[in-house]
mmCIF file of C-alpha atoms in Angstrom:
data_model
loop_
_atom_site.group_PDB
_atom_site.id
_atom_site.type_symbol
_atom_site.label_atom_id
_atom_site.label_comp_id
_atom_site.label_asym_id
_atom_site.label_seq_id
_atom_site.Cartn_x
_atom_site.Cartn_y
_atom_site.Cartn_z
ATOM 1 C CA SER A 1 -18.186 -2.295 5.375
ATOM 2 C CA TYR A 2 -17.255 1.174 4.236
ATOM 3 C CA THR A 3 -20.913 2.149 3.874
ATOM 4 C CA GLY A 4 -21.737 0.766 7.312
ATOM 5 C CA LEU A 5 -18.955 2.805 8.906
ATOM 6 C CA ARG A 6 -20.118 5.986 7.207
ATOM 7 C CA ILE A 7 -23.768 5.439 8.154
ATOM 8 C CA GLY A 8 -22.956 4.543 11.758
ATOM 9 C CA LEU A 9 -20.657 7.510 12.260
ATOM 10 C CA SER A 10 -23.125 9.872 10.572
ATOM 11 C CA ALA A 11 -25.889 8.685 12.897
ATOM 12 C CA ALA A 12 -23.653 9.149 15.958
ATOM 13 C CA LYS A 13 -22.636 12.628 14.801
ATOM 14 C CA GLY A 14 -26.301 13.531 14.251
ATOM 15 C CA PHE A 15 -27.247 12.460 17.775
ATOM 16 C CA CYS A 16 -24.290 14.318 19.287
ATOM 17 C CA TYR A 17 -25.125 17.479 17.360
ATOM 18 C CA ALA A 18 -28.833 17.353 18.235
ATOM 19 C CA LEU A 19 -28.181 16.638 21.920
ATOM 20 C CA ASP A 20 -25.181 19.002 22.147
ATOM 21 C CA ILE A 21 -22.930 16.304 23.585
ATOM 22 C CA PRO A 22 -19.303 15.448 22.745
ATOM 23 C CA ILE A 23 -18.284 12.678 20.386
ATOM 24 C CA LEU A 24 -15.412 10.238 20.766
ATOM 25 C CA GLY A 25 -13.918 8.161 17.977
ATOM 26 C CA ILE A 26 -12.533 4.971 19.516
ATOM 27 C CA GLY A 27 -11.150 2.316 17.206
ATOM 28 C CA THR A 28 -11.927 -1.374 17.101
ATOM 29 C CA LEU A 29 -8.267 -2.282 17.639
ATOM 30 C CA GLU A 30 -8.218 -0.283 20.891
ATOM 31 C CA THR A 31 -11.442 -1.970 21.969
ATOM 32 C CA LEU A 32 -9.971 -5.421 21.267
ATOM 33 C CA VAL A 33 -6.926 -4.573 23.383
ATOM 34 C CA GLN A 34 -9.188 -3.445 26.226
ATOM 35 C CA ALA A 35 -11.117 -6.733 25.883
ATOM 36 C CA VAL A 36 -8.001 -8.894 26.187
ATOM 37 C CA ARG A 37 -6.780 -6.826 29.141
ATOM 38 C CA ALA A 38 -10.132 -7.345 30.902
ATOM 39 C CA GLN A 39 -10.380 -11.067 30.119
ATOM 40 C CA GLU A 40 -6.690 -11.867 30.642
ATOM 41 C CA PRO A 41 -5.647 -9.600 33.555
ATOM 42 C CA ASP A 42 -2.467 -11.566 34.314
ATOM 43 C CA LEU A 43 -0.665 -10.954 31.018
ATOM 44 C CA PRO A 44 3.085 -10.834 31.627
ATOM 45 C CA PRO A 45 4.787 -7.469 31.058
ATOM 46 C CA ASP A 46 6.870 -8.794 28.144
ATOM 47 C CA VAL A 47 3.894 -9.896 26.024
ATOM 48 C CA LEU A 48 2.834 -7.909 22.973
ATOM 49 C CA ILE A 49 -0.802 -7.693 21.927
ATOM 50 C CA HIS A 50 -1.672 -7.802 18.222
ATOM 51 C CA PRO A 51 -5.359 -7.023 17.573
ATOM 52 C CA MET A 52 -6.290 -7.857 13.982
ATOM 53 C CA ILE A 53 -9.228 -6.849 11.821
ATOM 54 C CA ASP A 54 -9.930 -8.761 8.620
ATOM 55 C CA ALA A 55 -9.117 -6.603 5.585
ATOM 56 C CA ARG A 56 -10.138 -9.116 2.887
ATOM 57 C CA ARG A 57 -8.027 -11.732 1.213
ATOM 58 C CA MET A 58 -5.027 -12.523 3.442
ATOM 59 C CA GLU A 59 -4.639 -8.973 4.716
ATOM 60 C CA VAL A 60 -5.339 -7.568 8.185
ATOM 61 C CA PHE A 61 -5.273 -4.207 9.905
ATOM 62 C CA THR A 62 -3.163 -4.538 13.013
ATOM 63 C CA ALA A 63 -1.073 -2.615 15.496
ATOM 64 C CA VAL A 64 1.167 -3.589 18.396
ATOM 65 C CA TYR A 65 0.240 -2.783 21.984
ATOM 66 C CA LYS A 66 1.857 -3.322 25.364
ATOM 67 C CA PRO A 67 -0.092 -5.111 28.132
ATOM 68 C CA ASP A 68 -0.876 -1.737 29.738
ATOM 69 C CA GLY A 69 -2.796 -0.793 26.568
ATOM 70 C CA SER A 70 -0.263 1.711 25.266
ATOM 71 C CA LEU A 71 0.420 1.732 21.531
ATOM 72 C CA LEU A 72 3.867 0.452 20.588
ATOM 73 C CA GLU A 73 3.541 0.402 16.782
ATOM 74 C CA PRO A 74 0.819 2.182 14.774
ATOM 75 C CA VAL A 75 -1.957 0.665 12.711
ATOM 76 C CA ALA A 76 -0.830 -0.861 9.433
ATOM 77 C CA ALA A 77 -2.256 -3.119 6.747
ATOM 78 C CA VAL A 78 -0.286 -6.376 6.790
ATOM 79 C CA VAL A 79 -0.387 -9.313 4.380
ATOM 80 C CA LEU A 80 -0.481 -12.638 6.212
ATOM 81 C CA ASP A 81 1.788 -14.827 4.116
ATOM 82 C CA GLY A 82 4.734 -17.153 4.592
ATOM 83 C CA THR A 83 6.995 -14.275 5.619
ATOM 84 C CA TRP A 84 4.643 -13.064 8.286
ATOM 85 C CA PRO A 85 4.306 -13.091 11.214
ATOM 86 C CA ASN A 86 7.735 -11.763 11.909
ATOM 87 C CA LEU A 87 6.382 -10.427 15.169
ATOM 88 C CA GLN A 88 9.481 -8.587 16.284
ATOM 89 C CA PRO A 89 8.615 -4.911 16.553
ATOM 90 C CA SER A 90 11.180 -2.281 17.348
ATOM 91 C CA THR A 91 12.447 -3.703 20.616
ATOM 92 C CA SER A 92 14.109 -0.345 21.237
ATOM 93 C CA ASN A 93 10.591 0.839 22.153
ATOM 94 C CA LEU A 94 10.401 -1.711 24.972
ATOM 95 C CA GLN A 95 11.639 -1.039 28.480
ATOM 96 C CA PRO A 96 13.584 -3.177 29.193
ATOM 97 C CA PRO A 97 14.514 -4.529 25.734
ATOM 98 C CA THR A 98 13.931 -8.264 25.405
ATOM 99 C CA SER A 99 14.469 -10.925 22.774
ATOM 100 C CA ASN A 100 12.077 -13.472 24.342
ATOM 101 C CA LEU A 101 8.874 -11.734 23.397
ATOM 102 C CA GLN A 102 5.560 -13.518 23.671
ATOM 103 C CA HIS A 103 2.635 -12.493 21.482
ATOM 104 C CA VAL A 104 -1.129 -12.525 21.879
ATOM 105 C CA VAL A 105 -3.140 -12.323 18.646
ATOM 106 C CA ILE A 106 -6.853 -11.512 18.709
ATOM 107 C CA GLY A 107 -9.685 -10.461 16.435
ATOM 108 C CA ASP A 108 -11.367 -11.710 13.287
ATOM 109 C CA GLY A 109 -8.237 -11.013 11.257
ATOM 110 C CA ALA A 110 -6.301 -13.496 13.368
ATOM 111 C CA ASP A 111 -8.978 -16.141 12.771
ATOM 112 C CA LYS A 112 -7.968 -16.653 9.153
ATOM 113 C CA ALA A 113 -4.263 -17.140 9.844
ATOM 114 C CA VAL A 114 -4.221 -19.664 12.685
ATOM 115 C CA GLU A 115 -2.430 -22.227 10.518
ATOM 116 C CA LEU A 116 0.455 -19.790 9.998
ATOM 117 C CA TRP A 117 1.115 -19.875 13.739
ATOM 118 C CA ALA A 118 0.518 -23.573 14.396
ATOM 119 C CA ASN A 119 4.198 -24.236 15.150
ATOM 120 C CA ARG A 120 4.946 -20.937 16.905
ATOM 121 C CA THR A 121 5.265 -21.408 20.673
ATOM 122 C CA ASP A 122 5.688 -17.665 21.164
ATOM 123 C CA ILE A 123 2.181 -16.882 19.857
ATOM 124 C CA ARG A 124 -1.008 -17.313 21.849
ATOM 125 C CA TYR A 125 -4.203 -17.078 19.826
ATOM 126 C CA LEU A 126 -7.328 -16.069 21.771
ATOM 127 C CA PRO A 127 -10.379 -16.606 19.517
ATOM 128 C CA ALA A 128 -12.910 -15.702 22.230
ATOM 129 C CA ILE A 129 -11.767 -12.070 22.421
ATOM 130 C CA LYS A 130 -14.270 -9.904 20.539
ATOM 131 C CA PRO A 131 -14.912 -6.148 20.489
ATOM 132 C CA HIS A 132 -17.884 -5.211 22.662
ATOM 133 C CA ALA A 133 -19.362 -2.002 24.065
ATOM 134 C CA ARG A 134 -18.496 -3.103 27.621
ATOM 135 C CA TYR A 135 -14.807 -2.800 26.674
ATOM 136 C CA LEU A 136 -15.237 0.423 24.730
ATOM 137 C CA ALA A 137 -17.005 2.226 27.600
ATOM 138 C CA PRO A 138 -13.965 2.397 29.955
ATOM 139 C CA LEU A 139 -11.868 3.835 27.120
ATOM 140 C CA ALA A 140 -14.500 6.506 26.487
ATOM 141 C CA GLU A 141 -14.852 7.301 30.199
ATOM 142 C CA ALA A 142 -11.081 7.713 30.565
ATOM 143 C CA ARG A 143 -10.895 10.043 27.553
ATOM 144 C CA LEU A 144 -13.809 12.131 28.817
ATOM 145 C CA ALA A 145 -12.207 12.349 32.275
ATOM 146 C CA ARG A 146 -9.077 13.754 30.609
ATOM 147 C CA GLY A 147 -11.199 16.239 28.655
ATOM 148 C CA GLU A 148 -10.378 14.592 25.319
ATOM 149 C CA THR A 149 -13.114 14.683 22.690
ATOM 150 C CA ASP A 150 -13.162 14.686 18.909
ATOM 151 C CA ASP A 151 -14.309 17.523 16.684
ATOM 152 C CA LEU A 152 -17.831 16.733 15.570
ATOM 153 C CA ALA A 153 -17.309 18.378 12.170
ATOM 154 C CA TYR A 154 -14.036 16.646 11.354
ATOM 155 C CA LEU A 155 -14.344 13.138 12.816
ATOM 156 C CA VAL A 156 -14.177 10.621 9.964
ATOM 157 C CA PRO A 157 -13.856 6.831 9.858
ATOM 158 C CA THR A 158 -10.404 5.320 9.537
ATOM 159 C CA TYR A 159 -10.635 2.907 6.641
ATOM 160 C CA GLY A 160 -7.030 1.758 6.449
ATOM 161 C CA LYS A 161 -7.162 1.337 2.688
ATOM 162 C CA GLY A 162 -9.388 2.235 -0.231
ATOM 163 C CA ALA A 163 -12.478 0.336 -1.248
ATOM 164 C CA ASN A 164 -12.138 -2.390 -3.871
ATOM 165 C CA VAL A 165 -14.726 -1.028 -6.296
ATOM 166 C CA THR A 166 -15.123 -2.382 -9.810
ATOM 167 C CA GLN A 167 -17.419 -1.391 -12.637
ATOM 168 C CA PRO A 168 -20.095 -3.936 -13.483
ATOM 169 C CA ALA A 169 -19.557 -5.814 -16.716
ATOM 170 C CA LYS A 170 -21.643 -4.576 -19.646
ATOM 171 C CA LYS A 171 -24.488 -6.887 -20.500
ATOM 172 C CA ALA A 172 -24.512 -8.408 -23.955
ATOM 173 C CA GLN A 173 -27.350 -7.092 -26.086
#
């Protein structure tokens, strides 16, 4: 939830400020990719990883990653409908370019669209892959080793889209 993200990040920032330690903002999509890399170490080099976070209705937040964990296409909100998944990202970003791409889809966003991929032999759905601190920790350690930290004052949650807030209906008198 939006409120949960704000509260969690505020608590983390408070601890970091009080203890004078750095803060790192690491996204759930990155953590999911690290999880699949740890649990499926033999992914072929021509597979693309699509972590998905449920964004309500038939929408997900997703990105496209290579098996080495590098980002191929940035985070976007995508509607899962009859025209999607057209899982063919810019193959010009791949070395070497290929037309026989295989796809791994993971995360709670993928859970709600399994039927869309029932007849797709190029898509492998891995429902057991979940974000967990044990997969986030190596990402944080690597960033710290490179001297990369976030600015405590300016780190904010990435929501992806605005909240769906409505005014309550007026009660009849």
